[in-house]
C-alpha cells in the first residue's frame, strides 16, 4: 500500500474518495486496507502526518504559528491549536523551545530529515554528481543543490549530510509556506530516507550472490528524482548514449527551454533555470538540440500525456500497470519503463532484467545468466529487486556499461 500520496498532502485538501480514485481502488476497499495493514483509517494517518510535521516546524524553525498550521496542512488555526493541545497538553507557543527571530516574507528554513542507518551518502552523491545538470543542479561531495518549481512558484533547495548524525540537513528557500510539506516529502523520496534499510539488506543477504556486495557497500539507497517528468525526459534522452553525452544534451534542453529562476539564489549563482513544463516540451522541436527524431517523438508524446493529465507520472495501482502504461508511449520500452519505475515512481520491486550492466555484473560474479534466467534468479530478491539492482550496479569492479545506464 502506497502512503506517498498522503505524505504529499492528498488528504489535506482532498477526500478519501478522491484518494481512492487516484489509486484505482474503491474508497471502502482503501479503508479496509488501512485497517488491515495499519490498524487505523486514512484520515487518522493524514492527521498524524500533519501533527508530526507541525511539531517539527515548531521546534526547528522560526515560522509563525499561523504559517506552521498552514504548512502542516491544517485548515484552521483553531483546529491546529486544539489538536496540538490535546496531543501534547500544551499550546503550540509553549512547545517552542526557544525564542527565535521571525523570518521575512520569503520562506528560508532548515530542517532535519531523519533516516535509519546505515546511509551510504558517498554512493548516492556520486550518482547525482555524475549526472548533474548545469544551471539546474549543483552537486559537491558534501552538498546537493537544485532549483525547484511547484504550482508556478520557484525556489532552491540544499541537502547536506551531518557527520555522526542520522539525518540530512535540508535548507529550503521557497516563497509559499503551504507547499513546504510537499517539498519535504519530495526530498525524502529523492534521497530515499524512509527505506527500512536493515530489513531490506537482511532480505537480500539471504542470497549469496548479494551478500558480499552488501558487505562492501552497506546502506545503499535508490537515487530518486525531484520531479517525475524531469526524470522521465532524462531517461529517454539517455537511451543508448553515455552519461556525459546525455548530460550535455539534457543541459542544452534546460538552457533552451527552461524558465529563468525567479527567486534570489542564496547559495549558488550557477543555478539559473527551473525545468521546463510539459506544455512547453510538447510543442518544442527537440531535434535542433541534437536529440534524435525517435527520442524527440517520445518526449513529445510523454509531455503531451503529462500536460493533459498532471497525475500521469505519479502513482499506479501496481508496478505492472506502470510499466504497461509507460510502454504504450512511443520510444519507451521495458528498460526505460523499469528505470522510471525505480527512480521516479519509487517502486522497490522494479527490475530492468534486460540491462546490460546488470547482466555483466552477474557474469563478473561468476553467475552468468540470460534475461529469462535473470528474471527467475531475481524472484528471491522480491519485493526489493530495485535495491538488488542498485547493489549490482554499484559493484566497483562491474560498473554498468554507460550505454545502458546513461540516464
Short mmCIF file of C-alpha atoms in Angstrom, two decimals:
data_model
loop_
_atom_site.label_atom_id
_atom_site.label_comp_id
_atom_site.label_asym_id
_atom_site.label_seq_id
_atom_site.Cartn_x
_atom_site.Cartn_y
_atom_site.Cartn_z
CA UNK A 1 0.00 0.00 0.00
CA UNK A 2 1.49 3.31 -1.08
CA UNK A 3 1.40 6.10 1.53
CA UNK A 4 3.27 8.63 -0.58
CA UNK A 5 0.14 10.47 -1.69
CA UNK A 6 -0.94 11.03 1.91
CA UNK A 7 2.59 12.11 2.80
CA UNK A 8 2.41 14.63 -0.04
CA UNK A 9 -0.82 16.07 1.41
CA UNK A 10 -3.51 14.36 -0.67
CA UNK A 11 -5.95 14.41 2.27
CA UNK A 12 -5.16 17.98 3.32
CA UNK A 13 -7.34 19.36 0.55
CA UNK A 14 -8.95 16.18 -0.77
CA UNK A 15 -11.21 13.35 0.35
CA UNK A 16 -10.67 9.64 0.89
CA UNK A 17 -12.88 9.03 -2.14
CA UNK A 18 -10.64 11.21 -4.32
CA UNK A 19 -7.54 9.45 -2.98
CA UNK A 20 -9.06 6.06 -3.74
CA UNK A 21 -9.82 7.15 -7.30
CA UNK A 22 -6.21 8.21 -7.83
CA UNK A 23 -5.05 4.82 -6.56
CA UNK A 24 -7.51 2.93 -8.74
CA UNK A 25 -9.47 1.30 -5.90
CA UNK A 26 -12.80 1.85 -4.19
CA UNK A 27 -12.93 4.05 -1.08
CA UNK A 28 -14.35 1.20 1.01
CA UNK A 29 -11.57 -1.13 -0.09
CA UNK A 30 -8.99 1.57 0.67
CA UNK A 31 -10.32 1.98 4.21
CA UNK A 32 -10.24 -1.80 4.66
CA UNK A 33 -6.62 -1.92 3.51
CA UNK A 34 -5.64 0.77 6.02
CA UNK A 35 -7.45 -1.03 8.82
CA UNK A 36 -5.88 -4.38 7.90
CA UNK A 37 -2.28 -3.19 7.47
CA UNK A 38 -2.09 -0.15 9.76
CA UNK A 39 -4.95 -0.64 12.18
CA UNK A 40 -6.32 2.83 11.52
CA UNK A 41 -8.04 4.97 8.89
CA UNK A 42 -6.57 7.07 6.06
CA UNK A 43 -7.82 10.22 7.78
CA UNK A 44 -6.05 9.25 11.02
CA UNK A 45 -2.80 8.65 9.14
CA UNK A 46 -3.08 12.06 7.49
CA UNK A 47 -3.80 13.68 10.85
CA UNK A 48 -0.73 12.10 12.40
CA UNK A 49 1.41 13.27 9.48
CA UNK A 50 0.14 16.83 9.96
CA UNK A 51 0.74 16.65 13.68
CA UNK A 52 4.32 15.35 13.47
CA UNK A 53 5.28 17.83 10.76
CA UNK A 54 3.79 20.71 12.76
CA UNK A 55 5.78 19.61 15.83
CA UNK A 56 8.99 19.59 13.77
CA UNK A 57 8.31 23.06 12.39
CA UNK A 58 7.57 24.41 15.86
CA UNK A 59 10.84 23.05 17.24
CA UNK A 60 13.20 23.65 14.32
CA UNK A 61 12.01 26.81 12.58
CA UNK A 62 11.08 30.41 13.27
CA UNK A 63 7.83 30.23 11.33
CA UNK A 64 4.86 31.94 12.93
CA UNK A 65 2.23 29.57 14.34
CA UNK A 66 -0.13 30.60 11.56
CA UNK A 67 2.47 29.59 8.98
CA UNK A 68 3.19 26.35 10.85
CA UNK A 69 -0.50 25.45 10.73
CA UNK A 70 -0.73 26.23 7.02
CA UNK A 71 2.49 24.39 6.16
CA UNK A 72 1.39 21.29 8.07
CA UNK A 73 -1.95 21.17 6.27
CA UNK A 74 -4.35 22.29 8.99
CA UNK A 75 -7.42 24.03 7.60
CA UNK A 76 -7.78 26.43 10.53
CA UNK A 77 -5.72 27.87 13.36
CA UNK A 78 -8.36 26.78 15.86
CA UNK A 79 -8.13 23.18 14.70
CA UNK A 80 -4.33 23.36 14.81
CA UNK A 81 -4.35 24.68 18.40
CA UNK A 82 -6.89 22.09 19.53
CA UNK A 83 -5.00 19.12 18.07
CA UNK A 84 -1.65 20.27 19.47
CA UNK A 85 -3.09 20.82 22.94
CA UNK A 86 -4.99 17.51 23.01
CA UNK A 87 -1.87 15.62 21.93
CA UNK A 88 0.86 17.34 23.94
CA UNK A 89 -1.07 19.03 26.74
CA UNK A 90 0.49 22.38 25.82
CA UNK A 91 -0.19 25.16 23.37
CA UNK A 92 1.93 25.48 20.22
CA UNK A 93 3.67 28.54 21.69
CA UNK A 94 4.57 26.64 24.84
CA UNK A 95 6.04 23.82 22.75
CA UNK A 96 8.53 26.10 21.06
CA UNK A 97 11.79 25.52 22.86
CA UNK A 98 13.29 28.96 22.46
CA UNK A 99 12.52 32.39 21.12
CA UNK A 100 13.73 32.64 17.52
CA UNK A 101 13.67 35.84 15.48
CA UNK A 102 10.84 35.85 12.95
CA UNK A 103 11.62 35.33 9.29
CA UNK A 104 10.97 37.70 6.43
CA UNK A 105 8.30 37.00 3.80
CA UNK A 106 10.46 34.50 1.91
CA UNK A 107 10.47 31.04 3.41
CA UNK A 108 14.10 30.21 4.19
CA UNK A 109 14.42 27.48 6.76
CA UNK A 110 16.49 24.46 7.74
CA UNK A 111 15.01 21.11 8.74
CA UNK A 112 16.39 17.75 9.80
CA UNK A 113 15.38 14.82 7.61
CA UNK A 114 15.97 11.63 9.64
CA UNK A 115 16.85 8.21 8.24
CA UNK A 116 17.52 4.72 9.57
CA UNK A 117 21.25 3.90 9.40
CA UNK A 118 23.37 2.89 7.66
CA UNK A 119 23.13 5.54 4.95
CA UNK A 120 25.64 5.50 2.09
CA UNK A 121 25.80 9.20 1.26
CA UNK A 122 29.02 8.82 -0.73
CA UNK A 123 27.50 6.42 -3.26
CA UNK A 124 24.31 8.43 -3.63
CA UNK A 125 26.00 11.80 -4.10
CA UNK A 126 28.43 10.25 -6.59
CA UNK A 127 25.47 9.08 -8.67
CA UNK A 128 23.90 12.55 -8.61
CA UNK A 129 27.23 14.25 -9.27
CA UNK A 130 27.88 12.19 -12.40
CA UNK A 131 24.51 13.24 -13.79
CA UNK A 132 24.24 16.84 -12.54
CA UNK A 133 22.67 19.31 -14.97
CA UNK A 134 24.44 22.71 -15.04
CA UNK A 135 22.06 25.56 -14.35
CA UNK A 136 19.57 23.19 -12.72
CA UNK A 137 21.75 21.38 -10.17
CA UNK A 138 24.99 21.94 -8.29
CA UNK A 139 26.50 18.86 -6.68
CA UNK A 140 29.52 18.67 -4.39
CA UNK A 141 30.87 15.91 -2.17
CA UNK A 142 29.01 17.31 0.84
CA UNK A 143 26.01 19.03 -0.71
CA UNK A 144 23.30 18.72 -3.32
CA UNK A 145 21.62 21.91 -4.52
CA UNK A 146 18.96 22.43 -7.16
CA UNK A 147 16.18 24.69 -8.35
CA UNK A 148 12.56 23.66 -7.84
CA UNK A 149 9.20 24.71 -9.24
CA UNK A 150 5.83 23.99 -7.63
CA UNK A 151 2.48 25.46 -8.63
CA UNK A 152 4.20 28.18 -10.62
CA UNK A 153 6.50 29.24 -7.76
CA UNK A 154 10.29 28.89 -7.90
CA UNK A 155 12.75 28.07 -5.15
CA UNK A 156 16.08 26.47 -4.28
CA UNK A 157 16.84 23.53 -2.00
CA UNK A 158 20.07 22.23 -0.49
CA UNK A 159 20.69 18.85 1.14
CA UNK A 160 23.79 18.13 3.24
CA UNK A 161 24.97 15.20 5.37
CA UNK A 162 25.73 15.81 9.04
CA UNK A 163 28.74 13.91 10.36
CA UNK A 164 27.85 11.39 13.04
CA UNK A 165 24.11 12.07 12.84
CA UNK A 166 21.27 10.01 11.42
CA UNK A 167 19.70 12.80 9.45
CA UNK A 168 20.32 15.02 6.44
CA UNK A 169 20.08 18.79 6.76
CA UNK A 170 17.62 20.36 4.32
CA UNK A 171 17.84 24.08 3.59
CA UNK A 172 14.79 25.36 1.74
CA UNK A 173 14.28 28.73 0.09
CA UNK A 174 10.71 28.97 -1.22
CA UNK A 175 8.01 31.66 -1.16
CA UNK A 176 4.92 29.57 -0.30
CA UNK A 177 4.72 28.04 3.15
CA UNK A 178 1.67 25.95 2.20
CA UNK A 179 3.88 23.85 -0.10
CA UNK A 180 6.57 23.15 2.49
CA UNK A 181 5.25 19.70 3.42
CA UNK A 182 5.24 18.66 -0.22
CA UNK A 183 8.81 19.90 -0.67
CA UNK A 184 9.99 17.95 2.36
CA UNK A 185 8.26 14.77 1.22
CA UNK A 186 9.76 15.07 -2.26
CA UNK A 187 13.22 15.46 -0.75
CA UNK A 188 12.67 12.44 1.47
CA UNK A 189 11.71 10.38 -1.57
CA UNK A 190 14.56 11.72 -3.70
CA UNK A 191 17.12 10.72 -1.08
CA UNK A 192 15.27 7.52 -0.10
CA UNK A 193 15.12 8.45 3.57
CA UNK A 194 12.14 6.29 4.54
CA UNK A 195 13.69 2.98 3.50
CA UNK A 196 13.98 0.35 6.21
CA UNK A 197 17.46 -0.48 5.04
CA UNK A 198 18.09 -3.07 7.77
CA UNK A 199 15.05 -5.08 6.70
CA UNK A 200 15.89 -4.73 3.00
CA UNK A 201 19.51 -5.76 3.49
CA UNK A 202 18.58 -8.71 5.69
CA UNK A 203 16.26 -10.00 3.00
CA UNK A 204 18.75 -9.58 0.15
CA UNK A 205 21.64 -11.08 2.13
CA UNK A 206 19.84 -14.41 2.11
CA UNK A 207 21.11 -14.81 -1.44
CA UNK A 208 24.88 -15.48 -1.51
CA UNK A 209 25.08 -13.56 -4.79
CA UNK A 210 24.37 -10.31 -2.95
CA UNK A 211 25.90 -10.95 0.47
CA UNK A 212 29.39 -9.75 -0.41
CA UNK A 213 28.10 -6.72 -2.33
CA UNK A 214 26.04 -5.58 0.66
CA UNK A 215 29.01 -6.03 2.98
CA UNK A 216 31.16 -3.95 0.62
CA UNK A 217 28.68 -1.07 0.38
CA UNK A 218 26.16 -1.13 3.22
CA UNK A 219 23.35 1.40 3.28
CA UNK A 220 22.94 1.92 -0.46
CA UNK A 221 19.82 3.90 -1.31
CA UNK A 222 17.89 4.31 -4.52
CA UNK A 223 18.69 7.68 -6.13
CA UNK A 224 15.27 9.20 -6.62
CA UNK A 225 14.10 12.23 -8.54
CA UNK A 226 12.83 15.66 -7.57
CA UNK A 227 10.34 15.62 -10.44
CA UNK A 228 8.99 12.52 -12.17
CA UNK A 229 8.51 14.24 -15.51
CA UNK A 230 12.04 15.62 -15.49
CA UNK A 231 13.45 12.18 -14.72
CA UNK A 232 11.41 10.52 -17.45
CA UNK A 233 12.65 13.02 -20.05
CA UNK A 234 16.22 12.42 -18.89
CA UNK A 235 15.72 8.65 -19.15
CA UNK A 236 14.55 8.95 -22.75
CA UNK A 237 17.46 11.20 -23.70
CA UNK A 238 19.88 8.79 -22.02
CA UNK A 239 18.86 5.74 -24.06
CA UNK A 240 21.88 4.12 -25.72
CA UNK A 241 24.33 7.00 -25.13
CA UNK A 242 26.93 7.76 -22.47
CA UNK A 243 26.24 9.61 -19.23
CA UNK A 244 28.38 12.51 -20.43
CA UNK A 245 26.54 12.76 -23.73
CA UNK A 246 23.15 12.53 -22.04
CA UNK A 247 24.13 15.27 -19.59
CA UNK A 248 25.29 17.54 -22.40
CA UNK A 249 22.07 17.17 -24.37
CA UNK A 250 19.86 17.40 -21.29
CA UNK A 251 21.68 20.58 -20.20
CA UNK A 252 21.12 22.00 -23.67
CA UNK A 253 17.39 21.30 -23.35
CA UNK A 254 17.22 23.01 -19.94
CA UNK A 255 19.16 26.07 -21.13
CA UNK A 256 16.96 26.40 -24.23
CA UNK A 257 13.50 25.73 -22.82
CA UNK A 258 13.88 26.08 -19.04
CA UNK A 259 12.31 29.01 -17.21
CA UNK A 260 14.75 31.53 -15.66
CA UNK A 261 14.92 31.11 -11.89
CA UNK A 262 12.57 33.73 -10.43
CA UNK A 263 13.90 33.91 -6.87
CA UNK A 264 17.11 35.19 -5.34
CA UNK A 265 19.62 32.35 -5.20
CA UNK A 266 21.28 32.46 -1.80
CA UNK A 267 23.78 29.65 -2.37
CA UNK A 268 24.98 29.33 -5.93
CA UNK A 269 24.85 31.80 -8.80
CA UNK A 270 25.24 28.90 -11.25
CA UNK A 271 21.66 27.79 -10.57
CA UNK A 272 19.75 29.69 -13.24
CA UNK A 273 16.81 27.65 -14.53
CA UNK A 274 13.87 25.52 -13.48
CA UNK A 275 12.93 22.55 -15.64
CA UNK A 276 10.52 23.38 -18.49
CA UNK A 277 6.88 22.33 -18.03
CA UNK A 278 5.40 19.53 -20.17
CA UNK A 279 3.26 22.00 -22.13
CA UNK A 280 6.45 23.63 -23.46
CA UNK A 281 8.26 20.41 -24.40
CA UNK A 282 5.12 19.03 -26.04
CA UNK A 283 5.44 21.75 -28.70
CA UNK A 284 9.23 22.01 -28.93
CA UNK A 285 11.34 20.86 -31.87
CA UNK A 286 13.96 18.99 -29.88
CA UNK A 287 15.81 17.69 -32.93
CA UNK A 288 17.57 21.07 -33.12
CA UNK A 289 19.29 20.19 -29.83
CA UNK A 290 20.90 17.03 -31.17
CA UNK A 291 18.12 14.75 -29.93
CA UNK A 292 17.29 12.01 -32.42
CA UNK A 293 13.86 12.11 -34.01
CA UNK A 294 12.60 8.92 -32.29
CA UNK A 295 13.60 10.34 -28.90
CA UNK A 296 12.04 13.71 -29.77
CA UNK A 297 8.80 11.95 -30.67
CA UNK A 298 8.92 10.01 -27.40
CA UNK A 299 9.47 13.16 -25.33
CA UNK A 300 6.66 14.96 -27.18
CA UNK A 301 4.26 12.07 -26.51
CA UNK A 302 5.24 11.90 -22.85
CA UNK A 303 4.97 15.69 -22.48
CA UNK A 304 1.53 15.71 -24.07
CA UNK A 305 0.33 12.93 -21.76
CA UNK A 306 1.54 14.77 -18.65
CA UNK A 307 0.24 18.14 -19.87
CA UNK A 308 -3.20 16.62 -20.37
CA UNK A 309 -3.09 14.67 -17.10
CA UNK A 310 -0.69 16.05 -14.45
CA UNK A 311 -1.16 12.81 -12.44
CA UNK A 312 0.09 10.64 -15.33
CA UNK A 313 3.51 10.06 -13.77
CA UNK A 314 2.54 9.94 -10.13
CA UNK A 315 1.15 6.67 -8.83
CA UNK A 316 -0.10 3.48 -10.45
CA UNK A 317 -2.07 0.66 -8.79
CA UNK A 318 0.75 -1.84 -9.46
CA UNK A 319 4.23 -1.98 -10.95
CA UNK A 320 2.88 -3.93 -13.92
CA UNK A 321 0.31 -1.19 -14.56
CA UNK A 322 3.07 1.42 -14.53
CA UNK A 323 5.31 -0.48 -16.94
CA UNK A 324 2.42 -1.32 -19.26
CA UNK A 325 1.18 2.29 -19.36
CA UNK A 326 4.63 3.73 -19.99
CA UNK A 327 5.36 1.20 -22.73
CA UNK A 328 2.28 2.39 -24.62
CA UNK A 329 4.14 5.62 -25.37
CA UNK A 330 6.32 5.65 -28.49
CA UNK A 331 10.01 5.25 -27.78
CA UNK A 332 9.59 3.81 -24.28
CA UNK A 333 10.42 0.15 -23.89
CA UNK A 334 10.76 -2.16 -20.92
CA UNK A 335 14.20 -0.88 -19.84
CA UNK A 336 13.15 2.77 -19.80
CA UNK A 337 9.84 1.97 -18.09
CA UNK A 338 11.55 -0.07 -15.36
CA UNK A 339 14.19 2.64 -14.88
CA UNK A 340 11.49 5.31 -14.48
CA UNK A 341 9.66 3.00 -12.08
CA UNK A 342 12.79 2.63 -9.93
CA UNK A 343 13.84 6.26 -9.72
CA UNK A 344 10.65 8.28 -10.21
CA UNK A 345 7.78 6.05 -9.13
CA UNK A 346 9.68 4.63 -6.12
CA UNK A 347 8.73 1.05 -6.99
CA UNK A 348 11.03 -1.08 -4.77
CA UNK A 349 10.49 -4.20 -6.88
CA UNK A 350 11.09 -2.63 -10.31
CA UNK A 351 13.81 -4.51 -12.15
CA UNK A 352 15.24 -3.97 -15.67
CA UNK A 353 16.25 -7.57 -16.27
CA UNK A 354 17.47 -6.76 -19.78
CA UNK A 355 20.00 -4.19 -18.56
CA UNK A 356 23.43 -4.96 -19.98
CA UNK A 357 25.20 -3.68 -16.88
CA UNK A 358 23.23 -5.97 -14.57
CA UNK A 359 23.85 -8.97 -16.81
CA UNK A 360 27.58 -8.21 -16.93
CA UNK A 361 27.65 -7.75 -13.15
CA UNK A 362 26.22 -11.23 -12.76
CA UNK A 363 28.81 -12.62 -15.17
CA UNK A 364 31.62 -10.94 -13.23
CA UNK A 365 30.29 -12.54 -10.06
CA UNK A 366 30.56 -15.96 -11.69
CA UNK A 367 26.81 -16.23 -12.26
CA UNK A 368 26.25 -15.65 -15.99
CA UNK A 369 22.56 -15.64 -16.89
CA UNK A 370 20.27 -14.96 -19.80
CA UNK A 371 17.48 -12.43 -19.35
CA UNK A 372 14.95 -15.22 -18.73
CA UNK A 373 17.24 -16.85 -16.18
CA UNK A 374 17.87 -13.47 -14.56
CA UNK A 375 14.16 -12.93 -14.05
CA UNK A 376 13.99 -16.31 -12.35
CA UNK A 377 17.03 -15.61 -10.15
CA UNK A 378 15.58 -12.24 -9.13
CA UNK A 379 12.42 -13.82 -7.69
CA UNK A 380 14.35 -14.49 -4.48
CA UNK A 381 15.01 -10.75 -4.14
CA UNK A 382 11.37 -9.71 -4.21
CA UNK A 383 9.93 -7.33 -3.08
CA UNK A 384 13.26 -5.43 -3.08
CA UNK A 385 14.64 -6.11 -6.56
CA UNK A 386 15.33 -2.42 -7.20
CA UNK A 387 17.76 -2.42 -4.27
CA UNK A 388 19.39 -5.57 -5.60
CA UNK A 389 19.88 -3.77 -8.91
CA UNK A 390 21.50 -0.81 -7.13
CA UNK A 391 23.97 -3.13 -5.41
CA UNK A 392 24.84 -4.86 -8.67
CA UNK A 393 25.25 -1.54 -10.49
CA UNK A 394 27.38 -0.16 -7.67
CA UNK A 395 29.80 -3.04 -7.59
CA UNK A 396 33.05 -1.17 -8.24
CA UNK A 397 34.60 -3.88 -10.38
CA UNK A 398 31.49 -4.30 -12.55
CA UNK A 399 30.12 -0.83 -13.14
CA UNK A 400 27.25 -0.88 -15.64
CA UNK A 401 28.06 -0.03 -19.23
CA UNK A 402 27.48 3.62 -20.00
CA UNK A 403 25.24 2.90 -22.94
CA UNK A 404 22.79 1.00 -20.77
CA UNK A 405 22.80 3.16 -17.64
CA UNK A 406 23.27 6.58 -19.16
CA UNK A 407 20.09 8.05 -17.73
#
